mmCIF file of C-alpha atoms and ligand atoms in Angstrom:
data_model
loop_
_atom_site.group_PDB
_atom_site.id
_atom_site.type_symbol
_atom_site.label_atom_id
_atom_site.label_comp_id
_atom_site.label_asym_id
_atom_site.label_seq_id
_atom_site.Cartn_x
_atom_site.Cartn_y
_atom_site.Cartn_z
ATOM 1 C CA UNK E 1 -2.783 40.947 -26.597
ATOM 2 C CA UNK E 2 1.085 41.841 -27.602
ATOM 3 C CA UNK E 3 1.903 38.451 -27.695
ATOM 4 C CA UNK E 4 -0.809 37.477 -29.791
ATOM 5 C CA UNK E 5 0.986 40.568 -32.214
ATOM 6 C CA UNK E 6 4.280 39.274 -32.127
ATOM 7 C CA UNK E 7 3.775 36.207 -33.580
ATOM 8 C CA UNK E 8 1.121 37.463 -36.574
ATOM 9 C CA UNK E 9 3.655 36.209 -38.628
ATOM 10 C CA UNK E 10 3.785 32.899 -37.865
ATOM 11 C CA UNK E 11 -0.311 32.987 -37.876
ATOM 12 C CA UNK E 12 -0.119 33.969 -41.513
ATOM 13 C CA UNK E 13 2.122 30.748 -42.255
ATOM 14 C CA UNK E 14 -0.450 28.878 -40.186
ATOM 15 C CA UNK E 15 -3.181 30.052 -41.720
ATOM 16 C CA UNK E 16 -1.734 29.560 -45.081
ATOM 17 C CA UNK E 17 -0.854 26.038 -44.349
ATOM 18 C CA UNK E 18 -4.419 24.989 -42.990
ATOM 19 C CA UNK E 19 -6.062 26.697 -45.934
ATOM 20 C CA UNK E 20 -5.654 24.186 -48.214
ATOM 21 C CA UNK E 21 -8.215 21.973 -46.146
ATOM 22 C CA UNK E 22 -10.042 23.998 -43.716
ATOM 23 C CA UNK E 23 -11.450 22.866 -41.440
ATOM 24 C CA UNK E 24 -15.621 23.368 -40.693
ATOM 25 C CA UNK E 25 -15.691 23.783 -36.551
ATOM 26 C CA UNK E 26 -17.246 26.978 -35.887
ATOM 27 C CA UNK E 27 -17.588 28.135 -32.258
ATOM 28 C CA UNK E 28 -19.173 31.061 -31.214
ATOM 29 C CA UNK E 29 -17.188 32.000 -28.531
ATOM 30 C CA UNK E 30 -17.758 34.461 -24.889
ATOM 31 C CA UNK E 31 -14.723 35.471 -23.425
ATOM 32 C CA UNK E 32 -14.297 37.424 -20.511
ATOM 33 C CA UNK E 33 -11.932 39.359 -19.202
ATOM 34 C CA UNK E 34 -11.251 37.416 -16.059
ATOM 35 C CA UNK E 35 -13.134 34.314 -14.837
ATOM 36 C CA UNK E 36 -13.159 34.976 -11.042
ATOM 37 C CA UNK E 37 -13.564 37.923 -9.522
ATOM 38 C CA UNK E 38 -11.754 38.998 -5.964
ATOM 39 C CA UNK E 39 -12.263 41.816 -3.481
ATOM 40 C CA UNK E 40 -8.909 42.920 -4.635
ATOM 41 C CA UNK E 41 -10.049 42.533 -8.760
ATOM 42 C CA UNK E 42 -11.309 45.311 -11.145
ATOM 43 C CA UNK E 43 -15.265 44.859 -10.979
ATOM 44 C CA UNK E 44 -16.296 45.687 -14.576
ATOM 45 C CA UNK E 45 -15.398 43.041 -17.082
ATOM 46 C CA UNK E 46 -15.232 43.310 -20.458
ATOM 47 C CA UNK E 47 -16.584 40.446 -22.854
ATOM 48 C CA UNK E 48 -16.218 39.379 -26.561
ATOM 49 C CA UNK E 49 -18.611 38.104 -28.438
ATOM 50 C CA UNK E 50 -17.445 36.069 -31.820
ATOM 51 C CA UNK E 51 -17.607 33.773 -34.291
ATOM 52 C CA UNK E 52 -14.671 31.864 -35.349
ATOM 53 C CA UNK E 53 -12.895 28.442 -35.756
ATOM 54 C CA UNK E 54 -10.918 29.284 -32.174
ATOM 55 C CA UNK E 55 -7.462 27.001 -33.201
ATOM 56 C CA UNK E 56 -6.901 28.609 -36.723
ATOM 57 C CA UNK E 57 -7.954 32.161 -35.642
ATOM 58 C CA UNK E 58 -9.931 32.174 -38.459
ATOM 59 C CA UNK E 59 -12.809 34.967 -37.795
ATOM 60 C CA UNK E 60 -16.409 34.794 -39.440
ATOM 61 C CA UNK E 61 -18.749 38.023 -40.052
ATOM 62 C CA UNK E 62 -20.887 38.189 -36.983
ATOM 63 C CA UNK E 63 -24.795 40.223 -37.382
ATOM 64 C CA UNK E 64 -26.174 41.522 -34.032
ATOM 65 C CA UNK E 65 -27.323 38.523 -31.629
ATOM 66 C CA UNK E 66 -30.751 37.816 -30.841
ATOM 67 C CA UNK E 67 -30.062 37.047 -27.185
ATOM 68 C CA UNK E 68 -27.052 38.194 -25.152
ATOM 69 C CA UNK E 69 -27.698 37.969 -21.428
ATOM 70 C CA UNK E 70 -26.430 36.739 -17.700
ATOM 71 C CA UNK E 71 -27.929 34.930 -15.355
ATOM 72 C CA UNK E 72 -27.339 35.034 -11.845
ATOM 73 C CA UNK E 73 -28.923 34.097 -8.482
ATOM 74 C CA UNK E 74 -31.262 31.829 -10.917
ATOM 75 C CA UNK E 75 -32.572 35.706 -12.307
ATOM 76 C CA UNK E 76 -32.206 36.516 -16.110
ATOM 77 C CA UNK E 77 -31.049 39.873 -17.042
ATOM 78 C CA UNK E 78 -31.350 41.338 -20.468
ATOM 79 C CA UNK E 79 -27.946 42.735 -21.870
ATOM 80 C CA UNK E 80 -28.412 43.113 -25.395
ATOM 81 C CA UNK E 81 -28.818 46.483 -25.858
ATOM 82 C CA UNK E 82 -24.991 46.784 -24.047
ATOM 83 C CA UNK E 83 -23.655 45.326 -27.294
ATOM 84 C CA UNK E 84 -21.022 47.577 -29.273
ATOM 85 C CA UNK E 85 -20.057 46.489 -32.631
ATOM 86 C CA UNK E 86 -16.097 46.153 -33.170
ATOM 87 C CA UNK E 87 -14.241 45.631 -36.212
ATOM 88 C CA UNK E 88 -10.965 43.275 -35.755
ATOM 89 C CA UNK E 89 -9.127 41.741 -38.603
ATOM 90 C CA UNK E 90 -8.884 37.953 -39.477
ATOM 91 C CA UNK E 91 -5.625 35.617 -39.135
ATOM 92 C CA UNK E 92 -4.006 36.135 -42.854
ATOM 93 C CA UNK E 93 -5.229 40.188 -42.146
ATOM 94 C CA UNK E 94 -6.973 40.078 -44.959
ATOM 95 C CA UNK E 95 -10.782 41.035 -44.332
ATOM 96 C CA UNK E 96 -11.986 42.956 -41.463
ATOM 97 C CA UNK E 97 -14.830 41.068 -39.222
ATOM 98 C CA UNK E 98 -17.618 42.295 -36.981
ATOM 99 C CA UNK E 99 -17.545 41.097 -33.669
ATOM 100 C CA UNK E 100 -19.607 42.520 -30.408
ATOM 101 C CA UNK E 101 -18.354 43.270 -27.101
ATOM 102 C CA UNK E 102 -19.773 45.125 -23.621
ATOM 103 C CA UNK E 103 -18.754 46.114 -20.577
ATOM 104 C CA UNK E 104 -20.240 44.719 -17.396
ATOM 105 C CA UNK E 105 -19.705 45.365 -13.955
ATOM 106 C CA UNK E 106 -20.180 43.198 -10.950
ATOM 107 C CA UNK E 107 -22.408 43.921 -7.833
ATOM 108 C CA UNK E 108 -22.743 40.913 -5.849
ATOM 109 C CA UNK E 109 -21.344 37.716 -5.026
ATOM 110 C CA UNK E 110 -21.481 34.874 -6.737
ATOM 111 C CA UNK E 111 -21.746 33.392 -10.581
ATOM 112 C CA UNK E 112 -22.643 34.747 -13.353
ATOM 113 C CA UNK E 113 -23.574 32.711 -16.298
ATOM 114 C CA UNK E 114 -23.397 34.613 -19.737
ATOM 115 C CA UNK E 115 -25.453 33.452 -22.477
ATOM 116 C CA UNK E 116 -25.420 34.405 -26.520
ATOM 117 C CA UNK E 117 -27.798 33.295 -29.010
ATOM 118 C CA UNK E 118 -26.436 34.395 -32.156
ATOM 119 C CA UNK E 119 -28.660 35.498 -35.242
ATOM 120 C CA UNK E 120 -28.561 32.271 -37.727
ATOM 121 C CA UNK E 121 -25.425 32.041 -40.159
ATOM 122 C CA UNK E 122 -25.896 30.864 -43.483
ATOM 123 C CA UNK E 123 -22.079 28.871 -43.859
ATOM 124 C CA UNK E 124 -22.603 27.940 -47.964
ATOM 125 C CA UNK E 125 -19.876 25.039 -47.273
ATOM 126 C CA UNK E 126 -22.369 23.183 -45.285
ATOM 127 C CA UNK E 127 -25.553 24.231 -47.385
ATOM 128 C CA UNK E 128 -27.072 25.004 -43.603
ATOM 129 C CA UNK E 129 -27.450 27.542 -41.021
ATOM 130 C CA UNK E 130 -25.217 27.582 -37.626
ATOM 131 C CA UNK E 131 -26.595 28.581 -34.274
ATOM 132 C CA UNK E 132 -24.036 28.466 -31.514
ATOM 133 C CA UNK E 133 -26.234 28.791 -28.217
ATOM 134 C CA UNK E 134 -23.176 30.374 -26.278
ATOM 135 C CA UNK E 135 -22.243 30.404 -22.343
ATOM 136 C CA UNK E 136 -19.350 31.159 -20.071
ATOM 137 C CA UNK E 137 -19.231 31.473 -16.077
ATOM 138 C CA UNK E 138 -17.670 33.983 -13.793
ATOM 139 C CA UNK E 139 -17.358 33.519 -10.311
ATOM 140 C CA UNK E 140 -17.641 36.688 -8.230
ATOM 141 C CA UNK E 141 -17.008 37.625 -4.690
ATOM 142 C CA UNK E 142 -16.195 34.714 -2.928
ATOM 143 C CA UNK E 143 -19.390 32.980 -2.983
ATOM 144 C CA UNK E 144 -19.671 29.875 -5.645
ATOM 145 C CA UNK E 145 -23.516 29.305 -6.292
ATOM 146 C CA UNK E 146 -25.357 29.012 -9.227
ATOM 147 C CA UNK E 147 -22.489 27.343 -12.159
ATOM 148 C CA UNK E 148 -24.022 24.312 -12.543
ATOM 149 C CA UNK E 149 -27.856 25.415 -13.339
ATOM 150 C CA UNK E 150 -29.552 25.736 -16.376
ATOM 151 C CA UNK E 151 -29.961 28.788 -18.794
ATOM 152 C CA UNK E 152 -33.269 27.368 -20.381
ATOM 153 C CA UNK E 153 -31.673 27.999 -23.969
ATOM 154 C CA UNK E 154 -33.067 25.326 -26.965
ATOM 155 C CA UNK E 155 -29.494 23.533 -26.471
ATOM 156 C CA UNK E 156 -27.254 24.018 -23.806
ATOM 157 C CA UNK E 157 -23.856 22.288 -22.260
ATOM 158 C CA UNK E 158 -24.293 22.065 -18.180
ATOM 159 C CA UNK E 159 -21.295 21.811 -16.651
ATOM 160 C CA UNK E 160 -20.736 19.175 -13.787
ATOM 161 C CA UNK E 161 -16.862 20.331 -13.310
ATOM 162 C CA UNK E 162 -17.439 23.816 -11.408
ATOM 163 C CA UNK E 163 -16.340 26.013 -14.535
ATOM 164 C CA UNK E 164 -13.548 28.070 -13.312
ATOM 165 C CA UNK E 165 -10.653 27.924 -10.724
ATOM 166 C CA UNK E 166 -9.410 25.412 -13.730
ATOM 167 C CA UNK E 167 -5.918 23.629 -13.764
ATOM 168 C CA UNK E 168 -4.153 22.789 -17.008
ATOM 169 C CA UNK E 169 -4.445 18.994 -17.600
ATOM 170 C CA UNK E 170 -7.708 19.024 -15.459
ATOM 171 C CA UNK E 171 -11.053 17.464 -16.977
ATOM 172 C CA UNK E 172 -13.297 19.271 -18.186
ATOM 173 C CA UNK E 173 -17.380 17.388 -17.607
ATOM 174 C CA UNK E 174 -20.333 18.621 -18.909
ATOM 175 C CA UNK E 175 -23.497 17.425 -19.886
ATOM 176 C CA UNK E 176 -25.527 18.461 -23.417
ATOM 177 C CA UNK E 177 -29.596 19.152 -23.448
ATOM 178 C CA UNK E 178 -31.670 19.630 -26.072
ATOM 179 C CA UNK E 179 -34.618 21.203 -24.972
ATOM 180 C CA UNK E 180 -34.252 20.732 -21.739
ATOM 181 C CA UNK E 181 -33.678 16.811 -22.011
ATOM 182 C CA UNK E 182 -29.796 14.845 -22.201
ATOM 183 C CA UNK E 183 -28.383 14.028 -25.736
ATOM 184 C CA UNK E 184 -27.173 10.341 -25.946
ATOM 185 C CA UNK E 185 -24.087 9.871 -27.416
ATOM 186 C CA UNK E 186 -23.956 13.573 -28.454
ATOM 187 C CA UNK E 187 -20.492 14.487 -30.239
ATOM 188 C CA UNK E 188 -18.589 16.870 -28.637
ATOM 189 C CA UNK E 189 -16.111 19.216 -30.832
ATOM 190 C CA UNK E 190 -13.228 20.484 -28.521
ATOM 191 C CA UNK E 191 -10.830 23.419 -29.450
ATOM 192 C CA UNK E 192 -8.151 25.678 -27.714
ATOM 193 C CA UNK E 193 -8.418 29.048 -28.536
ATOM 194 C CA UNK E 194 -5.136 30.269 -30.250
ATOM 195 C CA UNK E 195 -5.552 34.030 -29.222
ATOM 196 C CA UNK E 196 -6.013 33.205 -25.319
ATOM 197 C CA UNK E 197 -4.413 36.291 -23.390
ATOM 198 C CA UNK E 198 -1.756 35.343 -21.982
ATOM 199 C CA UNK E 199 -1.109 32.073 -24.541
ATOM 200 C CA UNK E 200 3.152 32.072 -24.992
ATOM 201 C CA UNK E 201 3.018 30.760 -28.315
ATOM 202 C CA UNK E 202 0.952 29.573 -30.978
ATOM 203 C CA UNK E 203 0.002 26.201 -31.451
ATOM 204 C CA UNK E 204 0.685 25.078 -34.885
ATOM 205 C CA UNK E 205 -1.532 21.609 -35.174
ATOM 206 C CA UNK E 206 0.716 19.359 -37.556
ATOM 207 C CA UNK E 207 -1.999 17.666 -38.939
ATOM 208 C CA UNK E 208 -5.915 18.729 -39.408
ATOM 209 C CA UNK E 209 -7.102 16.057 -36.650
ATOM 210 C CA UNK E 210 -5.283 17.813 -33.905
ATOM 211 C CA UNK E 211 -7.266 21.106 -34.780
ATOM 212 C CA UNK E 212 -10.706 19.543 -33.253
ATOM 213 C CA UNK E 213 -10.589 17.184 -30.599
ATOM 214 C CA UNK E 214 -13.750 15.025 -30.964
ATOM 215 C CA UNK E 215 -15.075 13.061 -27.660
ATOM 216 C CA UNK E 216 -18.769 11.382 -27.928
ATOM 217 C CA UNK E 217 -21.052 11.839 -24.811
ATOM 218 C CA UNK E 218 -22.267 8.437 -22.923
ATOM 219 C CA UNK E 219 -25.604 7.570 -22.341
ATOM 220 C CA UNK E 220 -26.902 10.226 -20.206
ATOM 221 C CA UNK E 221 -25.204 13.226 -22.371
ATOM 222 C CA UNK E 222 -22.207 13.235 -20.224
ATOM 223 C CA UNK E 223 -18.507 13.894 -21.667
ATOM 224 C CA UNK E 224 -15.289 14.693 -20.099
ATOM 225 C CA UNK E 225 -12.047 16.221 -21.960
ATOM 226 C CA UNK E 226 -8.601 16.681 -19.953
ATOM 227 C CA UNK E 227 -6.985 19.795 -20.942
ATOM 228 C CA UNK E 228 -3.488 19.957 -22.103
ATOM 229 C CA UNK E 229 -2.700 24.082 -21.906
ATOM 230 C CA UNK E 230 -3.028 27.292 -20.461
ATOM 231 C CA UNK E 231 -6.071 29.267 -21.930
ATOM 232 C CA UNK E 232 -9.400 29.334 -22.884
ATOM 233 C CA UNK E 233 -11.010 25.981 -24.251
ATOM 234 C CA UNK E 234 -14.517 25.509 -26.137
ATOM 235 C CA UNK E 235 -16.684 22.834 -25.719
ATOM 236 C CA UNK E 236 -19.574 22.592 -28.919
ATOM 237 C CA UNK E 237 -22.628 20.051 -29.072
ATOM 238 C CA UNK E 238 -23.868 20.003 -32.256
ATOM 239 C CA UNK E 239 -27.509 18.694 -33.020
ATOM 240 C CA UNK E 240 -29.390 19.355 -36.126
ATOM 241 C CA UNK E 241 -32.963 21.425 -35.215
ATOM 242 C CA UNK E 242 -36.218 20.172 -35.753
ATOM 243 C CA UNK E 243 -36.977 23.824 -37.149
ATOM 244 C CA UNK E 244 -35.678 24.934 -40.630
ATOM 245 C CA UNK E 245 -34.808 28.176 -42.211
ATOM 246 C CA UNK E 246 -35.677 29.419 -45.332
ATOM 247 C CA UNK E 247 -32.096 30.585 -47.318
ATOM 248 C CA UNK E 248 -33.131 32.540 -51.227
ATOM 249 C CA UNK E 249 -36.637 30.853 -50.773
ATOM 250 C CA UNK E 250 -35.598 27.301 -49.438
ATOM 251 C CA UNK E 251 -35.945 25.306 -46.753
ATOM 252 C CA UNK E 252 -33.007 24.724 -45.430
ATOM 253 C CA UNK E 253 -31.076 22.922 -42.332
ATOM 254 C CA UNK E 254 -30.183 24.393 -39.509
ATOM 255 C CA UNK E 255 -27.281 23.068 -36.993
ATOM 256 C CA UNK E 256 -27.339 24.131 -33.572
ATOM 257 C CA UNK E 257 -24.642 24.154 -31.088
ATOM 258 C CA UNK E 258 -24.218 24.332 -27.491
ATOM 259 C CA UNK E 259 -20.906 26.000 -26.537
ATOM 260 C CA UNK E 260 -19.184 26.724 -23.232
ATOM 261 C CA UNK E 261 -15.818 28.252 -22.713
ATOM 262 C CA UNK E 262 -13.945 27.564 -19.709
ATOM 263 C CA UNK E 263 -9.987 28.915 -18.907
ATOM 264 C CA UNK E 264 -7.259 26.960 -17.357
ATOM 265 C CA UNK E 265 -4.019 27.577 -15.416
ATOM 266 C CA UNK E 266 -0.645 26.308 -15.438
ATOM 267 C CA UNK E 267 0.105 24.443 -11.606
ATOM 268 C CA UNK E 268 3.413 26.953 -10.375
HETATM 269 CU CU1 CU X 301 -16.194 29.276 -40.737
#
């Protein structure tokens, strides 16, 4: 993360500059230490659980999930207990923020599917709450099995581009559920996540539309996005529940996202 140090400063001017419209695409976000894992690799990866808008590495408080798991070889495994709480500070290193992060090491071939379902945040901008239902894939071992099935979470993106092994300026295809079912014509919010290890500089949007790409799903809930850089990009459905959530004694609205992270490679 040294780069991500070195140029703090030019964050702060970034962040200053965006402030005066910010803009409202939260992500939660899963990032792992490595997406594939070789024979010759470390076998315990560390993850990062957050809550932020993922281009202007702006950070939001984050409350103990209600789900954190992995699934592989189509079994779920509980890892919620694993979670530490960490304190990191925001882009303009102002305010400190929670965010949660385990270890978790690798036995057996094949993918792993991490999952979050964050506790509900009450964002006052958008007088609702945010969900971000939360999933990344690492392969392991060799064997590539299991990417492209369902978690079984109330919204979820389903990749149908195996999610790793990822070449800058490839496409990116997924498709969104909602309980299970496709979302037609669901809108897809796309970001690049400024803090990706490894990222040589930041990007500096030069004009609010370039912070969120925006692609709508067809028919059957498919979308594709071609990605332009090196790094980690996030992929967010957002539907509106059919549940509500009472905020000081009111019923109020509650948006829920599907998100999945998936990292790309510069071609050398
Ligand atoms: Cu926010």
């Amino acid at each position: 993360m040294r780069t991500v140090n070195s140029i703090l400063s030019v964050l702060v001017a970034t962040a200053v500059l965006l402030a005066a419209s910010p803009s409202l695409a939260h992500f939660g976000t899963i990032t792992p230490s490595d997406d594939i894992v070789t024979q010759n690799d470390p076998k315990t990866l560390n993850l990062q659980i957050k809550f932020i808008h993922p281009m202007e590495l702006h950070y939001m408080e984050m409350v103990k999930p209600e789900q954190f798991g992995v699934v592989h070889d189509d079994k779920k495994t509980d890892l919620l207990n694993s979670l530490q709480a960490t304190k990191g500070k925001s882009a303009d290193q102002k305010e400190k923020f929670t965010f949660w992060t385990t270890d978790y090491k690798i036995r057996r071939p094949g993918d792993y599917t991490f999952y979050v379902e964050p506790t509900p945040y009450w964002e006052p901008a958008e007088d609702l709450f945010i969900v971000h239902y939360t999933k990344v894939c690492v392969n392991a071992l060799g064997l590539e099995k299991g990417w492209d099935h369902p978690v079984g979470l109330e919204t979820e993106i389903v990749p149908m581009t195996r999610p790793y092994g990822l070449w800058t300026g490839n496409l990116f295809t997924g498709q969104v559920l909602l309980k299970g079912k496709p979302v037609p014509f669901a809108e897809v919010e796309i970001e690049y996540l400024n803090e990706s290890p490894g990222n040589i500089s930041l990007v500096i949007p030069p004009a609010d539309p370039y912070v969120t790409q925006v692609v709508k799903a067809d028919a059957n809930g498919v979308f594709s996005y071609a990605m332009p850089r090196a790094g980690w990009w996030g992929f967010a459905a957002l539907n509106e529940a059919d549940w509500k959530l009472k905020h000081d004694g009111k019923e109020k609205g509650v948006e829920i996202g599907a998100v999945y992270w998936v990292h790309t490679q510069d071609m050398k």
